[in-house]
Each structure stands twice: as structure tokens, then as C-alpha cells.
XYZ file of C-alpha atoms in Angstrom:
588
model
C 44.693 -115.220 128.496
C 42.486 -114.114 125.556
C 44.341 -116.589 123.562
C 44.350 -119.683 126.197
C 40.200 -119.075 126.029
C 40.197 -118.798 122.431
C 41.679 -122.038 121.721
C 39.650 -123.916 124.714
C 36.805 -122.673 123.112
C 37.609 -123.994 119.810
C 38.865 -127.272 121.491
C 35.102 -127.574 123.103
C 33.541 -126.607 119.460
C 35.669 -129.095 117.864
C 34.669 -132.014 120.055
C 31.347 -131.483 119.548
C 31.385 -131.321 116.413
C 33.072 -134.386 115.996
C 30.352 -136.097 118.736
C 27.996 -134.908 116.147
C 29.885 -135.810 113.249
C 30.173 -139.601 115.043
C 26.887 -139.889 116.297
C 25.138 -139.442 112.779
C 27.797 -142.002 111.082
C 26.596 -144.130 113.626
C 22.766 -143.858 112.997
C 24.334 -144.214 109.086
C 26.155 -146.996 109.743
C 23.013 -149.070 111.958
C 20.743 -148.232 108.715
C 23.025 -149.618 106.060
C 23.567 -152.818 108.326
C 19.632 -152.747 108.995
C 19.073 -152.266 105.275
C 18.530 -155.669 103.525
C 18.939 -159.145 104.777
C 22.501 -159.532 104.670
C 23.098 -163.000 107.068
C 22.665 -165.958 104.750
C 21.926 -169.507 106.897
C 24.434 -172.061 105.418
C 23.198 -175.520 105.199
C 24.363 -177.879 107.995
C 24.033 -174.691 110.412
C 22.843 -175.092 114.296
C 20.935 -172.634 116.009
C 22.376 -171.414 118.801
C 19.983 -170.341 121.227
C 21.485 -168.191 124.461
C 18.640 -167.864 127.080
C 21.202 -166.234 129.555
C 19.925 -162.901 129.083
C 16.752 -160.890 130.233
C 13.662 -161.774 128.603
C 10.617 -159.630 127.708
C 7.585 -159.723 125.316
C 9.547 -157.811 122.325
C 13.715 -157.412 121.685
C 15.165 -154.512 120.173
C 16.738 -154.560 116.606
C 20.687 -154.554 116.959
C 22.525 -154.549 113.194
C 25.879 -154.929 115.632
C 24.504 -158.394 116.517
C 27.286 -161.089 116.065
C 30.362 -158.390 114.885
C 31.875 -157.811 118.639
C 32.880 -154.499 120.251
C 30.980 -152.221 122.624
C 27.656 -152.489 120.306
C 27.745 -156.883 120.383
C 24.294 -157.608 122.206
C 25.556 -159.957 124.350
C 23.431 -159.241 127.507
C 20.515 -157.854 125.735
C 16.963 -158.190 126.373
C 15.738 -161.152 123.990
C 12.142 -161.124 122.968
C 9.540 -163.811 123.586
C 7.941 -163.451 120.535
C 11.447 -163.279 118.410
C 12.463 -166.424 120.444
C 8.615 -167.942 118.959
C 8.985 -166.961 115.556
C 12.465 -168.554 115.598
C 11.813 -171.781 116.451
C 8.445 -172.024 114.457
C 10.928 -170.991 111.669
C 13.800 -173.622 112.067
C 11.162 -176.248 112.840
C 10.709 -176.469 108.840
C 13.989 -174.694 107.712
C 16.674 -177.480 105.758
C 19.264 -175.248 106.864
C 18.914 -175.246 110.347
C 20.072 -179.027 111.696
C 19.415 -178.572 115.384
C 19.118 -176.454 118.817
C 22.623 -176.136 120.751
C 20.745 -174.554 123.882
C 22.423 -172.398 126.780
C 20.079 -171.905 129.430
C 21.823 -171.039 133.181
C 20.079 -168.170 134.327
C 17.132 -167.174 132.121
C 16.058 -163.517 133.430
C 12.114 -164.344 133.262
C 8.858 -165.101 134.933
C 7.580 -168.969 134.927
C 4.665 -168.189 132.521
C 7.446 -166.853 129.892
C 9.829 -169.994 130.586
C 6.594 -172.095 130.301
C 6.240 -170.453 126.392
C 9.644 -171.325 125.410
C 9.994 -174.735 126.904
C 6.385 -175.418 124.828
C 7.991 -173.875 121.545
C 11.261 -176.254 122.298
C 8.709 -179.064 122.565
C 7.024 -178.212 119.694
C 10.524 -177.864 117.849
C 11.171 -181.288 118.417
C 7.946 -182.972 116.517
C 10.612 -181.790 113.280
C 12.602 -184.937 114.368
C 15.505 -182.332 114.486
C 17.681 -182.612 117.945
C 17.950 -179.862 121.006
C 21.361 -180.345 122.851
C 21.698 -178.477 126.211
C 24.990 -177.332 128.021
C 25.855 -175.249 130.693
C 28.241 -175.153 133.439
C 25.614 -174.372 136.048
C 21.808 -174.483 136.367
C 19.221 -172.272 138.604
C 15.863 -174.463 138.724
C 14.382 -172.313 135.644
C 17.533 -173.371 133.026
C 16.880 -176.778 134.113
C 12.869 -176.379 133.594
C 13.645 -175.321 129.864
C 16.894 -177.935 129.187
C 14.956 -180.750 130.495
C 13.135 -181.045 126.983
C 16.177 -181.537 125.419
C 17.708 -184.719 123.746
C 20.685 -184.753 125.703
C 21.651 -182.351 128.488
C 25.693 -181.508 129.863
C 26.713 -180.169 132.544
C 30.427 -178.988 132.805
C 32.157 -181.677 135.508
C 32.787 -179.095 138.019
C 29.783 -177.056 137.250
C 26.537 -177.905 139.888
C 22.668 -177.884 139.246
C 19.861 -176.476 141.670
C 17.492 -178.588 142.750
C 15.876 -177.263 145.984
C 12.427 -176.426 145.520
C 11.288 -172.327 144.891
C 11.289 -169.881 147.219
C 9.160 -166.397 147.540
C 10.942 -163.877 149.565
C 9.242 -160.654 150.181
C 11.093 -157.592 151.643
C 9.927 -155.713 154.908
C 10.659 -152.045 155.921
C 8.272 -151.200 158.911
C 11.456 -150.782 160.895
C 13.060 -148.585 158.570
C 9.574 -146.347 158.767
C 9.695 -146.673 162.760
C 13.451 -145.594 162.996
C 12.475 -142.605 160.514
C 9.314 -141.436 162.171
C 7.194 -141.843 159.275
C 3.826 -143.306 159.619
C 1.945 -145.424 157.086
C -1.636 -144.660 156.467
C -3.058 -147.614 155.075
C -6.906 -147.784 153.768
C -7.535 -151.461 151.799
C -10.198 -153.861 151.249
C -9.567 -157.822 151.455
C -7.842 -159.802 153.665
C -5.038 -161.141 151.243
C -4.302 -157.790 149.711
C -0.961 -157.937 150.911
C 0.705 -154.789 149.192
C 1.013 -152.717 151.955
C 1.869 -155.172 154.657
C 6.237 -153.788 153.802
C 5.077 -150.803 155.261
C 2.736 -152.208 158.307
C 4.751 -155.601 159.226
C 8.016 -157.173 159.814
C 6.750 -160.561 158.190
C 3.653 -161.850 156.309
C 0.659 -162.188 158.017
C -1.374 -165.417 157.868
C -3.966 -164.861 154.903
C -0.377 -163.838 152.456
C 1.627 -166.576 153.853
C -1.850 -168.900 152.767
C -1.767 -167.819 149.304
C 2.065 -167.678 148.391
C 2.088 -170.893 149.706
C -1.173 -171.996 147.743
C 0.324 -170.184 144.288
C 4.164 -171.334 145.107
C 3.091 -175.015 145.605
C 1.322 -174.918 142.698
C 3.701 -173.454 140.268
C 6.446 -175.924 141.684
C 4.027 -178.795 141.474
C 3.573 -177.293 137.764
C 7.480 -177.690 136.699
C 8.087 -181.014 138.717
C 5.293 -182.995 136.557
C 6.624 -181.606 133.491
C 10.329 -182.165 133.940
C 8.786 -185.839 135.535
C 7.222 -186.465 132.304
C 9.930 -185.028 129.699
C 12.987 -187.337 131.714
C 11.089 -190.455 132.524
C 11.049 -190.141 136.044
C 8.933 -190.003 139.029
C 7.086 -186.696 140.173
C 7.522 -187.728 144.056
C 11.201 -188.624 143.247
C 12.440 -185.324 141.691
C 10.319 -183.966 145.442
C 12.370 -186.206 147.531
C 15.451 -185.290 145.927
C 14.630 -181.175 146.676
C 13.623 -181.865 150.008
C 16.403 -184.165 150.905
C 19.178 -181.873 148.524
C 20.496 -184.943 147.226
C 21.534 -183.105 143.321
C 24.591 -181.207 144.727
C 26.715 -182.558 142.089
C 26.706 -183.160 138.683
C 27.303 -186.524 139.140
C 24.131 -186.559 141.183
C 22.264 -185.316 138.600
C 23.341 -187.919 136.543
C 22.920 -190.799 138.906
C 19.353 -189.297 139.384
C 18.991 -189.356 135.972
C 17.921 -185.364 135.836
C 20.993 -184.937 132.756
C 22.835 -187.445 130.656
C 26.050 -186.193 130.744
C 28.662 -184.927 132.850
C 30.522 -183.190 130.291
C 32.780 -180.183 128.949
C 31.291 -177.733 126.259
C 33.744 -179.563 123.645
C 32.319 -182.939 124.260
C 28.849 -181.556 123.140
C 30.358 -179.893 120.166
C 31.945 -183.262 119.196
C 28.488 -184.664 119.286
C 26.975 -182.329 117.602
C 29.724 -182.431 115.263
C 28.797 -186.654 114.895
C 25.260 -185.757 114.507
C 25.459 -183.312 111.483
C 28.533 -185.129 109.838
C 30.843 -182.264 110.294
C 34.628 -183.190 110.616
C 36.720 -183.591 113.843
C 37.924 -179.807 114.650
C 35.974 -178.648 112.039
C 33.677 -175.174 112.947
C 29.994 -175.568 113.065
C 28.092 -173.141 111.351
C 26.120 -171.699 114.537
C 23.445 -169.300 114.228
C 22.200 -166.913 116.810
C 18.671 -165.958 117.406
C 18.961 -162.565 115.953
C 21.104 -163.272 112.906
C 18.994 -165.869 112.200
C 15.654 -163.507 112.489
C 17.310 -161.106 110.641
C 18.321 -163.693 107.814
C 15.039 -165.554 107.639
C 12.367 -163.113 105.353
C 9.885 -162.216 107.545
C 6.213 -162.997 106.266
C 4.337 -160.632 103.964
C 3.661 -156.870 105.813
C 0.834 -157.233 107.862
C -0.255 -154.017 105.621
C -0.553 -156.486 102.830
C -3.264 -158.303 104.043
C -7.417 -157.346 104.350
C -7.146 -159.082 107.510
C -5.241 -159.009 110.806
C -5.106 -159.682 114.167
C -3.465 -156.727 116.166
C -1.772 -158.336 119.382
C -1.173 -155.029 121.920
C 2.043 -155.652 124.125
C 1.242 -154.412 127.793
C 4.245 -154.859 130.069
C 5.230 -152.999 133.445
C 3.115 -151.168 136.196
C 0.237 -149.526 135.104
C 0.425 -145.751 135.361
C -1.351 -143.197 133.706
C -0.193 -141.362 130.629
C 2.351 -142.704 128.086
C 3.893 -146.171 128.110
C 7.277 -146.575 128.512
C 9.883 -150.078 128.274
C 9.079 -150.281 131.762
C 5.626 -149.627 132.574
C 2.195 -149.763 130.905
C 0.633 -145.909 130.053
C -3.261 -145.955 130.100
C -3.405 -143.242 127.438
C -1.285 -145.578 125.024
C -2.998 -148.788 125.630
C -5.971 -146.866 125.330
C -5.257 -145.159 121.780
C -4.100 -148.575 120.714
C -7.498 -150.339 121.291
C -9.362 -147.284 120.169
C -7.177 -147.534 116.437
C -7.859 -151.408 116.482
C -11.490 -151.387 117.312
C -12.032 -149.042 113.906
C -9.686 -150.227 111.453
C -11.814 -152.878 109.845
C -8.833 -154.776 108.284
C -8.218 -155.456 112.302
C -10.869 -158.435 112.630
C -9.967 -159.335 116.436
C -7.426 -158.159 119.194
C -5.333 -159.706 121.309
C -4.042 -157.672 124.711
C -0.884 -159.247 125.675
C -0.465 -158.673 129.407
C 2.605 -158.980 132.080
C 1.656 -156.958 134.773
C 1.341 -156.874 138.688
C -1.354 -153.810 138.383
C -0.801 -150.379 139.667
C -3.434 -147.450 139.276
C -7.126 -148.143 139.683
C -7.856 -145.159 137.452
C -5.434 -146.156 134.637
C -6.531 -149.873 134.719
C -10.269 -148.450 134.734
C -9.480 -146.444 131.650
C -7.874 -149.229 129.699
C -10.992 -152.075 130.508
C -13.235 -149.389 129.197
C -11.425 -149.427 125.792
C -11.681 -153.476 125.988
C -15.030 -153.662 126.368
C -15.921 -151.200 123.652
C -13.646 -153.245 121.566
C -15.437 -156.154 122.372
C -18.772 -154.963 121.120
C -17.468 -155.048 117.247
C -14.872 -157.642 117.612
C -13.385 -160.560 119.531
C -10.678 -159.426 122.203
C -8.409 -162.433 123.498
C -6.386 -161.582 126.970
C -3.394 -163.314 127.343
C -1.562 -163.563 130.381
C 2.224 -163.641 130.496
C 3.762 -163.771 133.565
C 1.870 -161.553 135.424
C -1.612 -160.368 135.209
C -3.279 -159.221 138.618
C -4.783 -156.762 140.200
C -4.677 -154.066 137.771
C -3.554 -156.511 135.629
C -6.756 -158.738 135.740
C -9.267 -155.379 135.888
C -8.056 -154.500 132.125
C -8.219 -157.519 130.700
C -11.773 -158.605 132.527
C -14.009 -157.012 129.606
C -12.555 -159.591 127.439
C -14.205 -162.282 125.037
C -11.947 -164.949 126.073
C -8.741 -164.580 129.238
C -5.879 -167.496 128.087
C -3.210 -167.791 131.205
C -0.591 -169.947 131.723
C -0.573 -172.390 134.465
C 1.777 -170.708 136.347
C 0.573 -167.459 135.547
C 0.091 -165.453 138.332
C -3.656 -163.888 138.329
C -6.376 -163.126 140.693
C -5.421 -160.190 143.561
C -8.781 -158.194 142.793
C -8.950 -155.816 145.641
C -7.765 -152.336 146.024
C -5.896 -150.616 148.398
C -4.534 -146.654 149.290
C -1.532 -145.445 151.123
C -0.549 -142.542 152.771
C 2.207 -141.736 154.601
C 2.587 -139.179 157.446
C 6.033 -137.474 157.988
C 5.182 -135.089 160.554
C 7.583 -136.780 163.209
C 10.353 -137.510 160.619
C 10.374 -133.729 159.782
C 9.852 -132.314 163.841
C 12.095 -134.776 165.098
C 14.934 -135.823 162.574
C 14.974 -132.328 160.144
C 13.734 -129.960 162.837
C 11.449 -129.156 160.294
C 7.473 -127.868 161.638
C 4.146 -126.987 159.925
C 1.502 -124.736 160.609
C -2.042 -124.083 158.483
C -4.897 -122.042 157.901
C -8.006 -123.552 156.299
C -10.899 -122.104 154.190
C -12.801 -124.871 155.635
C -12.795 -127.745 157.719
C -11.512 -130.217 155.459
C -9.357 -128.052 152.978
C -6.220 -129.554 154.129
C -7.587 -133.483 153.067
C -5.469 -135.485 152.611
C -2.468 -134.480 153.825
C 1.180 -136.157 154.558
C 2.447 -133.559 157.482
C 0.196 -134.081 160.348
C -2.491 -136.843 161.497
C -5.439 -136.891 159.551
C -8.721 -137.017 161.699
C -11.020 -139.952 162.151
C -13.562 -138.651 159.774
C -10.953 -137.943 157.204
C -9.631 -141.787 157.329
C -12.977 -142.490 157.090
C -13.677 -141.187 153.895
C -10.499 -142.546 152.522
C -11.605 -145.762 153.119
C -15.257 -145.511 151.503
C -13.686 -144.060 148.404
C -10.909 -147.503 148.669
C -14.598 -149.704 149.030
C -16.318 -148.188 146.801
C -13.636 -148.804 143.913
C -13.513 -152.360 145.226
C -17.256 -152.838 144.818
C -16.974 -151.429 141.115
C -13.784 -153.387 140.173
C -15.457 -156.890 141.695
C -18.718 -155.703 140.193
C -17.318 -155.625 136.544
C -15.572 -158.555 137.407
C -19.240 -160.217 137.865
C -19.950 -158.826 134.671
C -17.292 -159.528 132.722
C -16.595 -162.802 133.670
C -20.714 -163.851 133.961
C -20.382 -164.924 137.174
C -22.742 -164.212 140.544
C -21.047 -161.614 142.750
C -21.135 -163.539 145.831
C -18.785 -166.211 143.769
C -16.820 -163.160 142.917
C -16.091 -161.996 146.313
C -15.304 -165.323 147.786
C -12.140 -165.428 145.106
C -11.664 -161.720 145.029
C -10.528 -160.135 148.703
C -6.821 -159.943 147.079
C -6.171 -163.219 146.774
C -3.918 -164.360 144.553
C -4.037 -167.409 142.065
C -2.110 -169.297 139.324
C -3.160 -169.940 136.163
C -4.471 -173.304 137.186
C -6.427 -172.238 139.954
C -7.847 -168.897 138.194
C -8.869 -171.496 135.636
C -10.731 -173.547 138.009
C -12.465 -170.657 139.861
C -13.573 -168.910 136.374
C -11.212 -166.191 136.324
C -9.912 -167.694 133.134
C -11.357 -169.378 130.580
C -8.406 -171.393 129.416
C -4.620 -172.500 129.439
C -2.457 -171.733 126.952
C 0.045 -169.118 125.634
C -0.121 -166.083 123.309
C -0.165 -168.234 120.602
C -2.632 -170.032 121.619
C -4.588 -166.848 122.146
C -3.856 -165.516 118.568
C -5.261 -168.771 117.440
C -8.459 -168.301 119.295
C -8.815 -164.671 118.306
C -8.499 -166.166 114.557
C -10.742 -168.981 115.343
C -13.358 -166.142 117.382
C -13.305 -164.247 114.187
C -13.915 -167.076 111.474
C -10.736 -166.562 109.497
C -8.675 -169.371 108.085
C -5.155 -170.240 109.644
C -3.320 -168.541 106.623
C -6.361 -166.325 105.996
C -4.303 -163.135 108.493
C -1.278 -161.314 109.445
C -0.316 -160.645 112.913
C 0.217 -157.074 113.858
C 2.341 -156.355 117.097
C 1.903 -152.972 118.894
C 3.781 -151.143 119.640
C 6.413 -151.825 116.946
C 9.797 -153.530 118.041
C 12.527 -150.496 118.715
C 15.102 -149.752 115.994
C 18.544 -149.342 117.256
C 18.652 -145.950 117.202
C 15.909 -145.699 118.875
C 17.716 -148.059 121.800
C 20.546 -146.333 121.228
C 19.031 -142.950 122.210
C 17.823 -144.503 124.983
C 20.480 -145.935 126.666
C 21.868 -142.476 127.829
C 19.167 -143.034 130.695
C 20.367 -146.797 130.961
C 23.915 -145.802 131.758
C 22.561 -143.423 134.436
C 20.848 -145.933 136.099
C 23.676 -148.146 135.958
C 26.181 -145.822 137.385
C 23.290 -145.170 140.493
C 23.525 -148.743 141.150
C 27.657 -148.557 141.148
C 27.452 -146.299 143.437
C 25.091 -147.743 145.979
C 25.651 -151.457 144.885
C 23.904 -154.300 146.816
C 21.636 -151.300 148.729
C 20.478 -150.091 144.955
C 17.704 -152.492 144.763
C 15.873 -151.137 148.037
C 16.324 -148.191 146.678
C 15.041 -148.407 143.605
C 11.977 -150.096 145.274
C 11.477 -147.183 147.065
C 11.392 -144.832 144.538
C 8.223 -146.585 143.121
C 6.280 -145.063 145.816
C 6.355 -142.045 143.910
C 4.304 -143.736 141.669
C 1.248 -145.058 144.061
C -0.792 -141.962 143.932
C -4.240 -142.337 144.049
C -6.215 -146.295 144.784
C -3.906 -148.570 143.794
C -4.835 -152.472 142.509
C -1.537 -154.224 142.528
C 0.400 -157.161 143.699
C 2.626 -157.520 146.965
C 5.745 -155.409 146.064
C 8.877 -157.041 144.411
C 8.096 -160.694 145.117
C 10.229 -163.284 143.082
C 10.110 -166.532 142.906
C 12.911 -168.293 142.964
């Protein structure tokens, strides 16, 4: 037996070892790959541009990009600003002959899709030609293909054209089955947030304003894709309302594509248009290989002046940010190390964001508007920046947001919830207390508060409300009555924030790098842009992805219920006032 153990034990020392052993060739291997430009862009290439992926602000670095196996980043999150850079690049790049775009399900929020379809447009003005294929198309693919010279869709493949649709997810019943009480303490009529917990459907003031903001973006995307295919705004309507594209062929009678194709008919054509050979490979280039290959612009160290652009993305929590949420003390830091480095001459807060803590969002404006006191500080709003959102961005010189941005929902809101008859009556579980004084137990999640307990819960909700529509006054320079006849939670596009004051102007985070440039007198070439925080390395995703296989083997196991769960976890996070949007709504 003392043997047997002796050689398990060496059989367990040996395999870690050898994990060890692996896991630093590994890190070796990703460095020598990172090291040095080693993708070279042959003339006559196309770039090929996959939007099928998720989408955020910033990618991470993969040196496995293109080479296959379990490393190939098929499926990875692409980054706005990589997908920018590329485009601006290939828009002047010999090499690069033309877009061969794949666009079926893009994994983003209409303010993002609105950036890239504006960067494809902008591609274009090089004379050079965007082809789009794809065997099927949600309503956001289409949005982005229908800039493109010619647009395929695979014979037996099919195109949505319906309209968009806002479905929001209700679990009073769930609470009522359980025994567990909600304790809800909010100020406006349209702050909508807590109405999961309170309703079984939305009451009148939501249903108002996702139907104001859902018209709106819609109306958005149908005069664009109008404009770009030559056809009739009312038309492209009719045909949602009356589904009349349920075909490809229908989309081509409609005159919404050009061709009913299959993927080798577009490469023959693309073949035709860079005089390449019948059966001959075209050079393709992805988006990262081709970032990787193109030199990057001078260090931004290099320069006396830059503009530092500070990526905020997620709910906004206190403490430390994360890939997935926005940490007050980070932002925070951030703005502090901009406002005194003096080669920094203006800031731009990049922000995608529904809200989340009061306090956190609180902390974060403060840093803006001491920032704003020795330098210009441009918000820009990606797809999301309300509530919370909006309060850290509201001590800014100038707030860009796209037209379908969604803004606005200044009002605040807490919630409590009480479990005493989920515990007594489902657990068997009781309490019992003895108090120093009368209010010692406040607030408190096993037994019924008392009237003057709620009361105070809901002063302290008001009187956060008053400050945040207060500094909205302030910050934006306008009366507080105006204020609190667009505040009360309401939400707004970027269109409508516009026209109410909430923004200043429409555009993208390019345009709001410009302005910063502009704000602070420097010449177009006279600056380097600084992102912050710095893209992720690899590794560094590697590393990570320990907790991304856990979360992926919680949603295996619990598979189309994973989602509700996963929404319910975030209560966790709602201590304290909260200034957010109404949970989990996509549009679709």
C-alpha cells in the first residue's frame, strides 16, 4: 500500500509539473507570436470583416488569431475601436482592395452598430467596394450590410424584416409563490426598474416611453437603410407591418439586397473585381491580422500632447472595474491621473452603461467635474448611458450621443426585500430580536419594517433625487423645473435627449475625440490618443477565462433557465439607492 501511494503521489507531482511546465510555454509561446509584426498584407488582399461575434468598446490581443485549434478567436469579443482603426486604415491602404462583410447576428447595442455602419460609410468615400453575404439576417446585420455595394443572401437563407421589439421580463409571481415581499422606495413615474418585482406587465408611464424610445430608434434605421438603397421610408414600414420579406426573393423583389446568391457567387465577383483568376484564392485579411500587421501610430508616450479617452462599460458598482462592470474607484483614479498629467490636454469618458449605484456614479461625476476645471472633458455615449450612466457624465464640457443612444432615466430608486414569510413558511425558519433602541434593527430583510422606517427610506431615495436632478441643472445650465419635467425616469434616445438638452450633440466617439481636440486648440495631427484602460494581452485573457469556463458550464447545466438566473444574481449587487435602467431590456 505504501508503494501504490508512493507512486500516486508522484503521478499527481508529475502532472503538475507538467501543467506548469505547459502553462509557461504557453505564455512563451503568445509572447514570441505577440513579439513583432509578423502578418504582412499582400497586395490585391480583401478585408474580411466578421461582425458575427460579440462586440464591446476594446478586443483582447489573441497571437492564435488566424492559426486554428482551441486558441483560433473565432467567437471572440471584437472591439469597436479595433473595428474603427481598421477601416480608417484600409480606407488609404494600396493593399487592401475591398470589404467582403459578414454581418448575421452582430452581438451589440444600436448606438455601436450605428458607429460601424458610419465607419463602412466613411470607407466607401476611398472609391474601394464593400460586398455583403450571409445566409441569414436579424434586422441589425441588415442595418450594417445595407451600406454595402452589393448585398447576397444564400437562396435558401431568409432576412428579418419585422420591426423591433422590447421585451422586458416579470417575476412578481415568482416573489408571490416564494413569500418574499418587495420593498420598493423610488421617485418618478417612469422609473421602471423595479416594476419585475411589483408587476406582471408594464405599467402605462414605461409602456409610454419604450414605445416613445423604440419608435424612435426604428424610425432611426428605416430612414437610413431608405436612404443608403434608394427606397421609400413608408415602404420598408409597410413591408414590416405587412411581413411581406419572408424570402430572399422578397428581399430582392423589394429591392432591400441585389442578389440571391451562394457565398461562391460573391467570391467570383470579388474575384472579377480585383482581377484575380477563376478558382484562384483571394488573399483575405481578418480584422485582427490585419491590426496586428498594420504599424500602429507613434506611442502615445511620444507625443507632448494627448487626449486620454477612459473606457466605462458595465453596471456601475463601487470599487474596482472589471470586463463586466464599471468600478468607481478605477474610473475615479483614471480621471484623477488625467486631470494632472499635463501632456493629457482634454479627456474623453467613453460610456455604455444602464447605471447602477448612486454612490459610485456620485463619486465618478465628482472626478469629471474637477477635471473639467483644468481641461475639456467630452462624454460620449455608446449604447447606453442612463441613469447612473447620465449622472457621471453630467459634469461634462460637452455630452456627444448617438441617435439611438439610449439616455435620460434620471431618477433614483431603493429596494428591499422582506423574506420573513419565505423563511416561516417554506424553510420553517423564524426570527426573534432584541434592540438597543428603537430603530437598531433599520433596515432589515426578516420582518416588516414600520411605517416610520419606510418613511425614512423614502426621504433618503428623494433626497438623492433632488441632488442628482439638481447637478443635472447645473451641469447641463438648464432651469430645474425644465429638468424635472424630462427627469422623473424617463427615458430618451439620443435624438430626443438632444432635443430636450440632455445632450449637446450627435455623433460618435470619434466625433467626440475630435471635439475634445478641437475644445483644446490642438491641430488634427498635433495628438495621440490614449485609451484607458489598456487593451488585455492574451495572457491576461487567458488567465481569465478559468472564470469564463465556470460560467459556461453553470449555464450547461441550467440551460435556457440560466439567463433568469443570472439576472437574479445581480440583485446582489443593488445595495444601497440605485440610478439604473429597467432590468435586462433588449431590443430586438
Amino acid at each position: 500500500m505504501r508503494q501504490f501511494l508512493k507512486y500516486v503521489l508522484a503521478t499527481i507531482v508529475g502532472l503538475l509539473l507538467f501543467s506548469i511546465v505547459g502553462f509557461l510555454l504557453l505564455i512563451g509561446m503568445s509572447a514570441a507570436l505577440s513579439s513583432g509584426n509578423k502578418t504582412i498584407v499582400k497586395s490585391n488582399s480583401v478585408l474580411r470583416l466578421n461582425l458575427d461575434s460579440p462586440i464591446r468598446e476594446q478586443s483582447v490581443d489573441n497571437p492564435f488569431d488566424g492559426i486554428g485549434g482551441p486558441f483560433n478567436s473565432e467567437g471572440d469579443v471584437i472591439g469597436l475601436i479595433d473595428i474603427r482603426e481598421a477601416l480608417e486604415k484600409a480606407k488609404t491602404d494600396d493593399d487592401i482592395k475591398g470589404i467582403y462583410l459578414e454581418s448575421q447576428y452582430p452581438q451589440a447595442g444600436w448606438a455601436t452598430i450605428e458607429e460601424i455602419r458610419n465607419a463602412l460609410i466613411d470607407f466607401k468615400k476611398s472609391k474601394k467596394f464593400v460586398y455583403a453575404y450571409s445566409e441569414v439576417m436579424t434586422e441589425k446585420g441588415y442595418y450594417l450590410a445595407s451600406v454595402a455595394d452589393k448585398i447576397y443572401i444564400n437562396p435558401a437563407g431568409a432576412i428579418e424584416w419585422n420591426g423591433l421589439d422590447a421585451e422586458l421580463t416579470f417575476f412578481k409571481g415568482t416573489l408571490d409563490k416564494l413569500g418574499i415581499k418587495p420593498e420598493v422606495f423610488k421617485v418618478g413615474d417612469f422609473k421602471s426598474a423595479v416594476e419585475p418585482f411589483t408587476r406582471e406587465n408594464m405599467s402605462d408611464p414605461n409602456r409610454l416611453q419604450v414605445k416613445s424610445f423604440l419608435s424612435s430608434i426604428n424610425n432611426h434605421m428605416v430612414a437610413n437603410i431608405a436612404m443608403s438603397r434608394g427606397l421609400r421610408a413608408d415602404s420598408l414600414q409597410r413591408f414590416a407591418d405587412n411581413l411581406s420579406i419572408q424570402t430572399p426573393g422578397d428581399a430582392l423583389k423589394r429591392k432591400l439586397i441585389t442578389n440571391v446568391g451562394y457565398q461562391d457567387e460573391v467570391e467570383d465577383l470579388i474575384r472579377k473585381q480585383i482581377g484575380v483568376a477563376d478558382r484562384k484564392k483571394i488573399d483575405y485579411i481578418s480584422l485582427g491580422k490585419y491590426n496586428d500587421a498594420v504599424p500602429s501610430e507613434d506611442d502615445e508616450n511620444s507625443s507632448k500632447n494627448r487626449i486620454a479617452v477612459i473606457i466605462a462599460s458595465g453596471d456601475i458598482n463601487s470599487g474596482k472595474s472589471d470586463d463586466n462592470a464599471i468600478g468607481s474607484e478605477t474610473v475615479a483614479e483614471e480621471l484623477r491621473k488625467a486631470r494632472l498629467d499635463e501632456k493629457v490636454k482634454a479627456i474623453v469618458i467613453r460610456v455604455n452603461s444602464g447605471g447602477g449605484s448612486a454612490l459610485a456614479s456620485d463619486v465618478m461625476q465628482r472626478e469629471v467635474e474637477l477635471a473639467r476645471k483644468v481641461k475639456p472633458v467630452i462624454g460620449s455615449m455608446s449604447d447606453y448611458a442612463a441613469s447612473g450612466g447620465y449622472y457621471m457624465l453630467m459634469g461634462c464640457t460637452k455630452i456627444l450621443a448617438q441617435p439611438n443612444t439610449i439616455t435620460g432615466s434620471i431618477g433614483v430608486f431603493s429596494l428591499l426585500f422582506n423574506t420573513e414569510n419565505f423563511f416561516k413558511d417554506k424553510l420553517g425558519v423564524t426570527y426573534d430580536r432584541v434592540l438597543t433602541n428603537t430603530n437598531a434593527d433599520f433596515p432589515s430583510l426578516t420582518h416588516e419594517m414600520s411605517p416610520f422606517q419606510k418613511q425614512t427610506l423614502q426621504q433618503s431615495t428623494e433626497r438623492i433625487y433632488r441632488t442628482f436632478t439638481g447637478k443635472v441643472a447645473t451641469g447641463r445650465k438648464l432651469p430645474i423645473d425644465s429638468v424635472r419635467a424630462i427627469a422623473s425616469g424617463r427615458v430618451w434616445t439620443g435624438t430626443q435627449a438632444k432635443a430636450n438638452g440632455l445632450v449637446d450633440e450627435l455623433g460618435g466617439l470619434e466625433d467626440a475625440i475630435k471635439l475634445a481636440a478641437k475644445t483644446a486648440k490642438l491641430g488634427s495631427d498635433d495628438y495621440k490618443i490614449k485609451y484607458v484602460p489598456r487593451k488585455k494581452d492574451f495572457v491576461e485573457k487567458l488567465l481569465s477565462s478559468m472564470n469564463d469556463e465556470e460560467q459556461a458550464q453553470f449555464n450547461a447545466q441550467l440551460g435556457e433557465l440560466a439567463p433568469y438566473v443570472t439576472y437574479l444574481r445581480k440583485l446582489k449587487t443593488m445595495e444601497g439607492v440605485q440610478a439604473r435602467l429597467p432590468f435586462e431590456m433588449e431590443i430586438r
